[in-house]
Coordinates of C-alpha atoms in Angstrom, one line a residue:
Chain W
M175 CA 15.1 -44.8 -33.3
T176 CA 15.4 -41.0 -32.6
E177 CA 17.8 -38.7 -33.7
V178 CA 20.9 -38.8 -31.8
A179 CA 21.4 -35.0 -30.2
V180 CA 24.3 -35.6 -28.3
K181 CA 27.1 -38.2 -28.8
V182 CA 29.9 -38.7 -26.1
D183 CA 32.9 -40.6 -27.4
R184 CA 35.3 -42.0 -24.9
L185 CA 35.8 -38.7 -23.3
E186 CA 38.4 -37.8 -20.6
K187 CA 39.2 -34.7 -18.7
D188 CA 41.7 -33.5 -16.1
L189 CA 40.9 -31.1 -13.4
G190 CA 44.5 -30.3 -12.0
S191 CA 45.8 -33.2 -10.9
N192 CA 42.4 -35.0 -10.8
K193 CA 41.4 -37.1 -13.2
V194 CA 37.5 -36.6 -13.5
L195 CA 36.5 -38.2 -16.8
R196 CA 38.3 -41.5 -17.9
G197 CA 36.6 -42.4 -21.1
I198 CA 32.9 -42.0 -21.0
S199 CA 30.8 -42.6 -23.9
F200 CA 26.7 -42.2 -24.5
E201 CA 24.4 -41.0 -26.5
A202 CA 21.2 -38.9 -25.8
H203 CA 18.2 -38.4 -28.3
S204 CA 15.9 -36.0 -29.2
G205 CA 12.2 -36.3 -27.5
E206 CA 13.8 -38.4 -24.9
I207 CA 14.6 -37.5 -21.2
F208 CA 18.6 -39.0 -20.8
G209 CA 19.5 -39.3 -16.9
L210 CA 23.0 -38.8 -16.0
L211 CA 23.4 -40.7 -12.9
G212 CA 26.2 -40.9 -10.3
P213 CA 27.0 -39.7 -6.5
N214 CA 28.6 -36.6 -5.8
G215 CA 32.1 -36.2 -7.1
A216 CA 31.3 -39.1 -10.4
G217 CA 32.0 -36.4 -12.8
K218 CA 28.3 -35.6 -13.8
T219 CA 28.8 -31.6 -13.7
T220 CA 32.4 -32.0 -15.7
T221 CA 30.8 -34.2 -18.4
L222 CA 27.8 -31.5 -19.1
R223 CA 30.6 -28.8 -19.0
V224 CA 32.4 -30.5 -21.7
I225 CA 28.9 -30.6 -23.6
C226 CA 28.1 -27.4 -23.6
T227 CA 31.7 -26.0 -24.5
L228 CA 32.5 -24.6 -20.9
L229 CA 35.4 -27.2 -20.8
S230 CA 37.3 -28.9 -23.5
P231 CA 38.0 -32.5 -23.4
D232 CA 41.7 -34.0 -23.2
A233 CA 40.6 -36.8 -25.1
G234 CA 37.6 -38.4 -26.8
S235 CA 35.1 -36.0 -28.7
V236 CA 31.3 -34.5 -27.9
G237 CA 29.0 -34.0 -30.6
V238 CA 25.7 -31.6 -30.5
L239 CA 23.5 -32.4 -33.5
G240 CA 26.4 -32.9 -35.6
F241 CA 28.5 -30.0 -34.8
D242 CA 31.8 -30.8 -32.7
T243 CA 32.3 -28.9 -29.3
Q244 CA 35.8 -28.3 -30.2
V245 CA 35.4 -27.3 -33.8
A246 CA 31.9 -24.7 -33.5
P247 CA 31.7 -23.9 -30.1
Q248 CA 29.4 -21.3 -30.7
E249 CA 27.4 -23.5 -33.1
V250 CA 26.8 -25.6 -29.9
R251 CA 25.9 -23.1 -27.4
R252 CA 23.1 -21.9 -30.0
R253 CA 21.9 -25.4 -29.7
V254 CA 21.8 -25.9 -26.1
G255 CA 20.0 -24.4 -23.1
V256 CA 21.5 -25.3 -19.6
V257 CA 19.6 -25.1 -16.0
T258 CA 21.6 -25.8 -12.9
A259 CA 20.9 -25.6 -9.2
E260 CA 22.9 -22.5 -8.9
F261 CA 20.3 -20.1 -10.6
G262 CA 22.2 -16.9 -10.2
V263 CA 20.5 -14.0 -11.7
Y264 CA 21.1 -10.4 -12.3
P265 CA 19.4 -8.6 -9.2
R266 CA 19.3 -5.2 -10.2
L267 CA 17.5 -6.2 -13.6
S268 CA 14.0 -7.1 -13.6
A269 CA 12.9 -11.0 -14.3
R270 CA 12.0 -10.3 -18.0
E271 CA 15.2 -8.3 -18.5
N272 CA 17.2 -11.0 -17.3
I273 CA 15.4 -13.0 -19.8
A274 CA 15.8 -10.5 -22.8
Y275 CA 19.6 -10.0 -22.3
F276 CA 20.1 -13.7 -22.6
A277 CA 17.8 -14.1 -25.4
E278 CA 19.8 -11.3 -27.1
L279 CA 23.2 -12.9 -26.4
S280 CA 21.9 -16.1 -27.7
G281 CA 21.3 -14.5 -30.9
V282 CA 17.3 -14.0 -31.1
L283 CA 16.7 -11.4 -34.1
D284 CA 16.1 -7.7 -32.5
G285 CA 12.4 -8.3 -33.9
E286 CA 11.6 -11.4 -32.2
V287 CA 13.0 -10.7 -28.8
S288 CA 9.8 -9.2 -27.2
R289 CA 7.5 -11.9 -28.5
K290 CA 9.9 -14.8 -27.6
V291 CA 10.3 -13.3 -23.8
D292 CA 6.5 -13.1 -23.9
A293 CA 5.8 -16.4 -25.0
V294 CA 8.7 -18.0 -22.4
I295 CA 7.2 -16.0 -19.6
D296 CA 3.6 -17.1 -20.5
R297 CA 4.8 -20.6 -20.9
L298 CA 6.2 -20.7 -17.3
D299 CA 3.4 -18.7 -15.8
M300 CA 5.8 -15.9 -14.8
G301 CA 3.5 -13.2 -15.6
S302 CA 2.8 -11.8 -12.1
F303 CA 6.6 -11.0 -11.2
A304 CA 8.1 -10.6 -15.1
K305 CA 8.3 -7.1 -14.0
Q306 CA 10.0 -7.1 -10.4
R307 CA 13.7 -6.9 -10.0
A308 CA 15.3 -10.3 -9.6
E309 CA 16.8 -9.3 -6.1
T310 CA 12.9 -9.4 -4.8
L311 CA 12.3 -13.0 -6.3
S312 CA 12.0 -16.2 -4.3
S313 CA 14.0 -19.3 -5.0
G314 CA 11.4 -20.9 -7.1
Q315 CA 10.7 -17.5 -9.2
K316 CA 14.8 -16.9 -10.0
Q317 CA 14.8 -20.7 -10.7
K318 CA 12.2 -19.9 -13.3
V319 CA 14.0 -17.3 -14.6
A320 CA 16.9 -19.5 -14.9
I321 CA 14.8 -22.1 -17.0
A322 CA 14.0 -19.3 -19.2
R323 CA 16.9 -17.6 -20.1
A324 CA 18.1 -20.9 -21.1
I325 CA 15.0 -22.2 -23.3
V326 CA 14.4 -18.5 -24.5
H327 CA 16.2 -19.2 -27.9
D328 CA 14.5 -22.5 -28.0
P329 CA 17.4 -24.9 -28.3
P330 CA 16.9 -28.2 -29.2
V331 CA 18.9 -29.6 -26.5
L332 CA 18.3 -28.8 -22.9
M333 CA 20.8 -29.9 -19.8
F334 CA 19.4 -29.9 -16.2
D335 CA 22.2 -30.1 -13.8
E336 CA 20.5 -31.0 -10.2
P337 CA 18.0 -28.6 -10.9
T338 CA 15.7 -29.4 -7.8
S339 CA 18.4 -29.5 -5.3
N340 CA 17.8 -26.1 -3.8
L341 CA 14.0 -26.2 -4.3
D342 CA 11.2 -26.9 -2.1
V343 CA 8.5 -29.8 -3.4
L344 CA 6.4 -27.3 -5.4
A345 CA 9.0 -25.7 -7.2
S346 CA 10.7 -29.3 -7.8
R347 CA 7.4 -30.6 -9.3
E348 CA 7.1 -27.6 -11.6
I349 CA 10.4 -28.5 -12.9
R350 CA 10.0 -32.1 -13.7
Q351 CA 6.6 -30.9 -15.3
F352 CA 8.7 -29.0 -17.4
M353 CA 11.4 -31.6 -18.2
V354 CA 8.3 -34.0 -19.4
E355 CA 7.0 -31.2 -21.4
S356 CA 9.8 -30.5 -23.2
K357 CA 10.2 -34.0 -23.9
G358 CA 6.8 -34.0 -25.3
R359 CA 8.1 -31.0 -27.7
G360 CA 10.8 -33.2 -29.1
K361 CA 13.8 -32.0 -27.3
C362 CA 16.6 -34.1 -26.0
V363 CA 16.6 -33.5 -22.2
I364 CA 19.3 -34.3 -20.4
F365 CA 18.9 -34.7 -16.6
S366 CA 21.8 -35.1 -14.3
T367 CA 20.9 -36.1 -10.6
H368 CA 21.9 -38.1 -7.6
V369 CA 18.3 -38.1 -6.8
L370 CA 17.3 -41.6 -8.2
H371 CA 13.5 -41.6 -7.5
D372 CA 13.2 -38.4 -9.6
A373 CA 15.5 -40.0 -12.2
E374 CA 13.5 -43.7 -12.4
R375 CA 9.9 -41.9 -12.7
L376 CA 11.2 -39.0 -15.3
C377 CA 14.0 -40.9 -17.5
D378 CA 13.4 -42.7 -20.8
R379 CA 17.1 -44.0 -20.6
V380 CA 20.2 -43.4 -18.1
T381 CA 23.7 -43.8 -17.6
I382 CA 25.3 -44.3 -14.4
I383 CA 28.9 -43.0 -14.2
H384 CA 31.1 -43.3 -11.0
Q385 CA 34.6 -42.5 -10.3
G386 CA 34.9 -41.0 -14.1
R387 CA 33.5 -44.3 -15.5
V388 CA 30.1 -45.5 -17.2
V389 CA 29.2 -48.5 -15.1
A390 CA 26.0 -48.9 -16.6
S391 CA 24.0 -47.9 -19.7
G392 CA 20.3 -48.3 -21.0
S393 CA 17.1 -47.8 -20.7
T394 CA 15.6 -47.4 -17.0
A395 CA 14.3 -50.7 -17.0
E396 CA 17.2 -52.0 -18.1
V397 CA 19.5 -50.5 -15.6
R398 CA 16.9 -51.2 -13.0
G399 CA 17.3 -55.1 -14.1
G400 CA 16.2 -57.4 -11.3
F401 CA 16.3 -54.9 -8.5
Q402 CA 13.4 -53.6 -6.9
D403 CA 14.0 -50.0 -7.8
L404 CA 17.1 -47.8 -9.4
E405 CA 18.5 -47.2 -6.4
D406 CA 19.3 -51.0 -5.2
S407 CA 20.7 -51.4 -8.9
F408 CA 22.6 -48.2 -8.3
L409 CA 24.2 -49.5 -5.0
S410 CA 24.5 -52.4 -6.4
L411 CA 26.7 -51.3 -9.8
V412 CA 28.7 -48.8 -7.4
E413 CA 29.8 -51.5 -4.8
A414 CA 30.8 -53.9 -7.7
A415 CA 33.0 -51.0 -9.0
K416 CA 35.0 -50.4 -6.1
Chain K
M100 CA 22.8 -5.4 -32.4
S101 CA 26.3 -6.8 -31.6
S102 CA 26.9 -8.9 -28.3
L103 CA 29.4 -6.2 -27.3
A104 CA 26.4 -3.4 -27.7
I105 CA 24.1 -5.6 -26.1
V106 CA 26.5 -6.2 -23.0
F107 CA 27.4 -2.4 -22.7
R108 CA 24.0 -1.7 -22.4
K109 CA 23.0 -3.9 -19.7
E110 CA 26.0 -3.0 -17.8
I111 CA 25.1 0.6 -18.3
R112 CA 21.6 -0.5 -17.0
E113 CA 22.9 -2.2 -14.0
I114 CA 25.2 0.8 -12.9
L115 CA 22.5 3.5 -13.3
R116 CA 20.4 1.1 -10.9
D117 CA 23.5 0.4 -8.4
R118 CA 22.7 3.1 -5.4
R119 CA 26.4 2.4 -4.0
T120 CA 28.0 3.3 -7.0
L121 CA 26.0 6.5 -7.9
I122 CA 25.8 7.4 -4.2
A123 CA 29.9 7.3 -4.1
I124 CA 30.1 9.1 -7.1
G125 CA 27.9 12.0 -6.0
L126 CA 29.7 12.3 -2.6
A127 CA 33.0 12.6 -4.3
V128 CA 31.6 15.3 -6.7
L129 CA 30.1 17.0 -3.8
A130 CA 33.3 16.6 -1.5
T131 CA 35.7 18.3 -3.8
P132 CA 33.6 21.9 -3.6
T133 CA 33.0 21.1 0.2
V134 CA 36.8 21.0 1.0
L135 CA 37.7 24.1 -1.2
F136 CA 34.9 25.8 0.5
V137 CA 36.4 25.1 4.1
I138 CA 40.0 25.9 2.8
S139 CA 38.8 29.3 1.3
Q140 CA 37.2 30.1 4.6
V141 CA 40.4 29.1 6.8
S142 CA 42.3 31.1 4.4
T143 CA 40.1 34.2 4.4
R144 CA 39.9 34.1 8.3
T145 CA 43.4 33.6 8.6
A146 CA 44.4 36.6 6.4
T147 CA 42.1 38.8 8.6
Q148 CA 42.2 37.4 12.0
T149 CA 43.5 40.0 14.4
Y150 CA 46.4 38.4 17.0
T151 CA 47.2 39.2 20.3
V152 CA 50.6 40.8 21.6
G153 CA 51.6 40.6 25.0
Y154 CA 53.9 43.4 26.0
S155 CA 56.0 45.4 28.9
G156 CA 57.5 48.5 28.6
D157 CA 57.0 51.5 26.8
I158 CA 56.2 51.3 23.3
P159 CA 58.0 53.8 20.7
A160 CA 56.2 56.6 19.6
G161 CA 54.3 55.6 16.1
L162 CA 54.7 51.9 16.6
D163 CA 51.0 51.2 18.2
V164 CA 49.4 52.7 15.2
L165 CA 51.2 50.3 12.8
F166 CA 50.6 47.3 15.2
G167 CA 46.7 48.3 15.1
A168 CA 46.8 48.8 11.4
T169 CA 48.7 45.2 10.4
G170 CA 45.9 43.0 12.7
L171 CA 47.7 43.2 15.8
R172 CA 46.0 43.9 19.0
L173 CA 48.5 45.2 22.1
E174 CA 47.6 43.8 25.2
R175 CA 49.8 44.8 28.4
V176 CA 51.0 41.8 30.4
D177 CA 53.1 41.4 33.5
D178 CA 55.4 38.5 31.8
P179 CA 55.3 38.4 28.2
A180 CA 57.4 35.4 27.9
A181 CA 55.0 33.4 30.0
A182 CA 52.4 34.9 28.2
A183 CA 53.3 34.0 25.0
K184 CA 53.2 30.5 26.0
R185 CA 49.5 30.3 26.1
Q186 CA 47.5 33.7 26.9
V187 CA 48.5 35.4 24.0
D188 CA 50.0 34.9 20.2
I189 CA 53.5 36.5 20.8
G190 CA 55.2 38.5 23.8
L191 CA 57.3 41.7 23.4
V192 CA 59.6 43.3 25.9
F193 CA 60.3 46.9 24.9
T194 CA 63.6 48.0 26.8
P195 CA 66.1 51.2 26.0
A196 CA 68.2 48.8 24.4
G197 CA 66.0 47.2 22.2
I198 CA 63.1 44.9 21.7
D199 CA 63.0 41.1 23.1
E200 CA 60.8 38.7 21.5
Y201 CA 59.1 35.5 22.4
Y202 CA 57.0 33.1 20.7
D203 CA 56.1 29.5 20.2
P204 CA 57.0 28.1 16.9
S205 CA 54.7 25.1 17.3
R206 CA 51.9 27.5 17.2
Q207 CA 50.6 28.8 13.9
S208 CA 49.3 31.6 15.4
A209 CA 52.7 32.4 16.5
Q210 CA 54.4 32.1 13.4
I211 CA 51.6 34.4 11.5
A212 CA 51.9 36.9 14.7
D213 CA 56.0 36.8 14.3
I214 CA 56.0 37.4 10.5
R215 CA 53.7 40.5 11.2
V216 CA 55.7 42.0 13.5
Q217 CA 59.1 41.5 11.8
T218 CA 57.4 43.4 9.0
I219 CA 56.1 46.0 11.0
L220 CA 59.5 46.6 12.5
A221 CA 61.5 46.4 9.5
K222 CA 59.1 49.3 7.9
Y223 CA 59.7 51.2 11.4
D224 CA 63.2 51.1 11.5
A225 CA 63.5 52.0 7.8
A226 CA 61.0 55.0 8.5
K227 CA 63.1 56.3 11.4
I228 CA 66.1 56.2 9.5
A229 CA 65.0 57.6 6.5
A230 CA 63.6 60.6 8.8
S231 CA 66.9 60.8 10.6
L232 CA 69.1 61.2 7.4
Q233 CA 66.8 63.5 5.7
Q234 CA 67.2 66.0 9.2
K235 CA 71.0 65.5 8.8
G236 CA 70.6 66.5 5.1
V237 CA 71.3 63.1 3.5
D238 CA 69.2 61.4 0.9
P239 CA 67.6 58.5 2.3
S240 CA 68.4 56.4 -1.2
V241 CA 72.0 55.8 -0.1
L242 CA 70.3 53.0 2.1
N243 CA 69.5 51.5 -1.2
P244 CA 72.2 51.7 -3.9
L245 CA 70.8 48.8 -6.0
P246 CA 66.9 49.6 -6.1
V247 CA 65.2 47.2 -7.7
S248 CA 62.3 47.1 -9.9
V249 CA 60.2 43.7 -10.1
H250 CA 58.4 43.2 -13.5
P251 CA 56.4 39.7 -13.1
L252 CA 56.1 38.1 -16.8
S253 CA 52.7 36.6 -15.5
S254 CA 50.4 37.5 -12.7
P255 CA 51.7 36.0 -9.5
V256 CA 48.0 35.3 -8.2
K257 CA 47.4 33.6 -11.7
A258 CA 50.7 31.4 -10.8
A259 CA 49.4 30.7 -7.4
G260 CA 46.6 29.2 -8.9
N261 CA 47.7 27.2 -11.7
S262 CA 50.5 25.9 -8.6
F263 CA 47.3 24.9 -6.8
L264 CA 45.3 23.4 -9.7
S265 CA 48.7 21.6 -10.9
F266 CA 48.1 19.6 -7.6
F267 CA 45.0 19.1 -7.2
L268 CA 44.0 18.7 -10.8
P269 CA 46.0 15.4 -11.4
Y270 CA 45.1 14.3 -7.8
I271 CA 41.7 14.1 -8.6
L272 CA 41.6 12.8 -12.1
I273 CA 43.9 10.0 -11.0
T274 CA 41.9 9.1 -7.9
M275 CA 38.4 9.5 -9.7
S276 CA 39.6 7.9 -12.8
L277 CA 40.4 4.8 -10.4
T278 CA 37.7 4.7 -7.7
G279 CA 34.8 6.2 -10.2
G280 CA 34.4 2.6 -12.0
L281 CA 36.2 0.4 -9.4
S282 CA 32.9 -0.8 -7.8
A283 CA 31.3 -1.6 -11.4
A284 CA 34.2 -3.0 -12.6
L285 CA 34.5 -5.6 -9.3
D286 CA 30.6 -5.9 -9.8
T287 CA 30.9 -7.1 -13.5
S288 CA 33.9 -9.5 -13.2
A289 CA 34.1 -10.7 -9.4
G290 CA 30.5 -10.3 -9.0
E291 CA 29.5 -12.2 -11.9
R292 CA 31.4 -15.3 -10.3
E293 CA 29.9 -14.4 -6.8
R294 CA 26.2 -14.2 -8.3
R295 CA 26.7 -17.5 -10.2
T296 CA 25.8 -15.7 -13.7
L297 CA 29.1 -16.0 -14.9
E298 CA 28.7 -19.4 -16.4
S299 CA 25.2 -18.7 -18.0
L300 CA 26.8 -15.5 -19.7
L301 CA 29.6 -17.8 -21.0
L302 CA 27.0 -20.6 -22.2
T303 CA 25.8 -17.8 -24.4
P304 CA 27.3 -17.9 -28.2
A305 CA 28.5 -14.2 -27.7
P306 CA 32.0 -14.1 -28.4
R307 CA 33.9 -13.5 -25.1
G308 CA 36.2 -11.0 -26.4
Q309 CA 33.0 -9.0 -27.2
V310 CA 31.4 -9.3 -23.9
L311 CA 34.8 -8.5 -22.2
I312 CA 35.0 -5.1 -24.4
G313 CA 31.3 -4.3 -23.6
K314 CA 32.1 -4.3 -19.7
L315 CA 35.0 -2.5 -20.1
L316 CA 33.3 0.2 -22.2
A317 CA 30.8 0.6 -19.5
V318 CA 33.3 0.7 -16.7
S319 CA 35.4 3.2 -18.8
L320 CA 32.6 5.4 -19.3
L321 CA 31.7 5.5 -15.6
S322 CA 35.3 6.2 -14.7
L323 CA 35.4 9.0 -17.4
V324 CA 32.0 10.7 -16.1
A325 CA 32.9 10.3 -12.3
A326 CA 36.6 12.2 -13.2
I327 CA 35.1 14.8 -15.3
A328 CA 32.0 15.4 -12.8
A329 CA 34.6 15.4 -9.9
I330 CA 37.0 18.0 -11.9
G331 CA 34.2 19.9 -13.0
S332 CA 32.5 20.4 -9.7
M333 CA 36.1 21.4 -8.4
L334 CA 36.1 23.9 -11.5
I335 CA 32.7 25.4 -10.8
A336 CA 33.5 25.7 -7.2
L337 CA 36.9 27.4 -7.9
S338 CA 35.4 29.9 -10.0
Q339 CA 32.7 31.0 -7.5
I340 CA 35.1 30.8 -4.5
S341 CA 38.1 33.6 -3.6
F342 CA 40.9 32.8 -1.6
G343 CA 41.2 36.5 -0.6
L344 CA 42.5 39.6 -2.3
S345 CA 46.5 39.4 -2.9
G346 CA 48.1 42.5 -4.2
G347 CA 44.8 44.1 -5.5
E348 CA 44.2 40.9 -7.5
D349 CA 41.0 38.7 -6.9
A350 CA 42.3 34.9 -6.4
R351 CA 40.0 33.1 -8.4
V352 CA 41.2 29.8 -10.1
S353 CA 40.5 28.8 -13.6
L354 CA 41.6 26.1 -16.5
T355 CA 42.5 27.3 -19.9
P356 CA 41.0 25.5 -22.7
L357 CA 44.1 23.7 -23.9
A358 CA 44.4 22.6 -20.4
A359 CA 41.0 21.1 -20.2
A360 CA 41.3 19.5 -23.6
V361 CA 44.5 17.6 -22.3
M362 CA 42.9 16.5 -19.5
V363 CA 39.9 15.1 -20.9
W364 CA 42.1 13.2 -23.5
L365 CA 44.1 11.8 -20.4
A366 CA 41.1 10.8 -18.7
V367 CA 39.7 8.8 -21.7
L368 CA 43.2 7.2 -21.7
L369 CA 43.1 6.9 -17.7
A370 CA 39.6 5.2 -17.6
A371 CA 40.3 2.9 -20.2
S372 CA 43.7 1.5 -18.7
F373 CA 42.1 1.6 -14.9
S374 CA 39.1 0.1 -16.1
S375 CA 41.2 -3.1 -17.8
L376 CA 43.4 -3.0 -14.9
T377 CA 40.4 -3.3 -12.2
I378 CA 38.5 -5.6 -14.6
A379 CA 41.7 -7.9 -14.8
L380 CA 41.9 -7.8 -11.0
G381 CA 38.3 -8.9 -10.7
T382 CA 38.0 -11.6 -13.0
L383 CA 40.8 -13.2 -10.9
A384 CA 38.9 -12.4 -7.5
R385 CA 36.6 -15.5 -6.4
N386 CA 34.4 -12.7 -4.9
F387 CA 33.5 -8.8 -4.8
R388 CA 35.4 -8.8 -1.5
Q389 CA 38.7 -10.6 -2.6
G390 CA 38.6 -8.3 -5.5
Q391 CA 38.8 -5.0 -3.3
A392 CA 41.3 -6.4 -1.5
Y393 CA 43.4 -7.1 -4.7
A394 CA 42.8 -3.6 -5.9
T395 CA 43.4 -1.9 -2.6
P396 CA 47.4 -1.4 -3.3
L397 CA 46.2 0.5 -6.6
Y398 CA 45.2 3.5 -4.1
F399 CA 48.7 3.6 -2.7
I400 CA 50.4 3.2 -6.3
T401 CA 48.3 5.9 -8.1
I402 CA 48.7 8.5 -4.9
F403 CA 52.5 8.4 -5.3
P404 CA 52.7 9.8 -8.7
A405 CA 50.2 12.4 -8.1
S406 CA 52.0 13.5 -4.9
I407 CA 55.4 13.9 -6.7
V408 CA 54.2 17.3 -7.8
L409 CA 53.5 18.5 -4.4
F410 CA 56.9 17.3 -3.0
I411 CA 59.0 18.5 -6.3
P412 CA 57.1 21.2 -8.0
D413 CA 59.9 21.8 -10.4
F414 CA 60.4 18.4 -11.4
N415 CA 61.5 18.5 -15.1
P416 CA 62.1 15.0 -16.3
S417 CA 63.7 13.5 -19.3
L418 CA 61.3 12.1 -22.0
A419 CA 61.7 8.7 -20.6
Y420 CA 60.1 9.3 -17.3
Y421 CA 57.0 9.8 -19.4
L422 CA 56.9 6.5 -20.0
I423 CA 55.9 5.5 -16.6
P424 CA 52.4 5.4 -16.6
I425 CA 50.4 7.5 -14.0
L426 CA 53.5 9.9 -13.3
N427 CA 53.1 10.6 -17.0
A428 CA 49.7 11.6 -17.1
V429 CA 50.3 13.9 -14.1
L430 CA 53.7 15.6 -15.8
V431 CA 51.5 16.3 -19.1
L432 CA 48.6 17.8 -17.2
R433 CA 51.1 19.8 -14.8
D434 CA 52.8 21.2 -17.7
A435 CA 49.9 21.9 -19.4
I436 CA 48.2 24.0 -16.4
M437 CA 51.4 25.5 -15.5
H438 CA 52.9 26.7 -19.0
N439 CA 49.5 26.7 -20.7
G440 CA 50.9 24.8 -23.9
V441 CA 51.5 21.2 -24.5
A442 CA 55.0 19.5 -25.2
W443 CA 53.8 17.1 -28.1
G444 CA 56.9 14.7 -27.3
P445 CA 55.7 13.9 -23.8
L446 CA 51.9 13.9 -24.7
I447 CA 52.6 11.3 -27.4
V448 CA 54.9 9.1 -25.1
T449 CA 52.4 9.5 -22.3
S450 CA 49.4 8.7 -24.8
A451 CA 51.8 5.6 -26.2
S452 CA 52.3 4.4 -22.7
L453 CA 48.7 4.7 -21.5
L454 CA 47.2 2.9 -24.4
L455 CA 49.9 -0.1 -24.2
T456 CA 49.3 -0.3 -20.3
G457 CA 45.4 -0.5 -21.1
G458 CA 46.0 -2.9 -23.6
L459 CA 48.0 -5.2 -21.8
C460 CA 45.4 -5.2 -19.0
F461 CA 43.0 -5.8 -21.4
Y462 CA 44.6 -8.7 -22.6
A463 CA 45.3 -10.1 -19.1
A464 CA 41.5 -9.5 -18.3
L465 CA 40.5 -11.7 -21.8
R466 CA 43.0 -14.4 -21.1
L467 CA 41.9 -14.9 -17.4
F468 CA 38.0 -14.6 -18.6
T469 CA 38.3 -17.4 -21.1
R470 CA 40.3 -19.8 -18.9
E471 CA 38.4 -23.2 -17.9
A472 CA 39.9 -22.3 -14.3
L473 CA 37.8 -19.5 -14.0
L474 CA 34.8 -21.8 -13.9
V475 CA 36.3 -24.7 -12.2
R476 CA 37.6 -22.0 -9.3
S477 CA 34.1 -20.7 -9.0

């Protein structure tokens, strides 16, 4: 069994009067793509936000590579990269400057910034537009900038929150390829999505949450069970949870 | 490099590439000399302009010469009262018993013509009386038993210039300290949420306090540069523009080194306070437009204290008044300009008040910046 990279234990979280998470637990390992699945409003984004320390848990705990999010949030942030569907970039900075800014803030040493930024630009094939201002980039190019800034400090845990929801087919495929590649590099990839077709193709293990609770967890094959595909299994589980 | 320096450098880079902000500051810097130039032209033209006097009857001997020398052109009309409504600036009817004057007080040209006519007639009367007394062997000085010799302790022209500066300088200092960095402050706070970059920024391990201070320093620097540039352009314009000759003295206006030093110190304090306040308001807002709506009342709040010098020029407040932010800066700068001196008590109270205000605003911004609701609402 590979190393446990992210451990979520009986996590609870309220947002206002809304009880969003009601005791969620799961583990994600290094070298796998872990799917966090559920319908809209299930609590996927809130779970990811707690893992990356943007929100604090009301109960339960979250550990990232041994660091508790409550005790050592900065250590957790050093080890996590997050890509979301909302890939906001600084429009008056070039793509390269956007990436370098986050590299510096993420603690990449001064002498290393340029080399690491160049490396990530090469890896994501961004050379043709790296010097362009971000305001002139296409959606797919901006998404690449968002990925680049999330991985430039080489975090061992990568989280993708509905990363393809605003992208066309070609850009979506590149994201999926990138996730597979990252898994091959030994990263823990957490993939949050409601597109079950993508999850079935990519994920080694999945956890399905519904209304703040885990309704199924295990390898993709285990969760699919006797159903034809993950979508049928998912619908059955959600129906049973009502 | 510290997170603070990284954020500061990035914000300055973005500001320098933001045409909207740079053009706004550039226009403000150019607007002041332009307005002053127009004022000087109007002022000079008013001083040298000739006004028309419509008259009927016979003008006393010698009076017509005085009229001509004082910029009043005589024009014979049938009905001076009717002509004074539109055709001429003032109407005079000369009769054996005296003079009937007709003018419309709602017309500025009529008011100026009236003042000139009154001045001429007073001098004419005095000259005639003196001549009559001399003919009768009486010393004309009997008409002036208590002659007054005026000895101004400072140049009246310079005092008028200082009075002008004591209103305009605080006004420009405060409005530019606020507006110079406003767009950048909202862009770096509300804009960060609107562009969806805030979450990525907060995901970095950079301490949030340092991130906020970096933003604050960049916006403060912009406010400071805008305020000093606007005041500098105004002073350069004033040094080049004359508002006409007054009593043989050229009416040019300048700032003493002491007043300049006080102004720069106040500009630093105001820039820091306004930057903290506008960043706090921007952090509260969901987007740039909402941030502008939150910031709009600040224009009115800041203009009132600046106006007090105009409406109550001799306002001499107690030390407690110097606790009121903005008003205190206006009063300290006014005193430095008018009296060319610094009262240390008011300056210390003012500095403490502005530092405390800036500190409280920064604390509020930091609290807002680290609240979970900031992300949930965005």
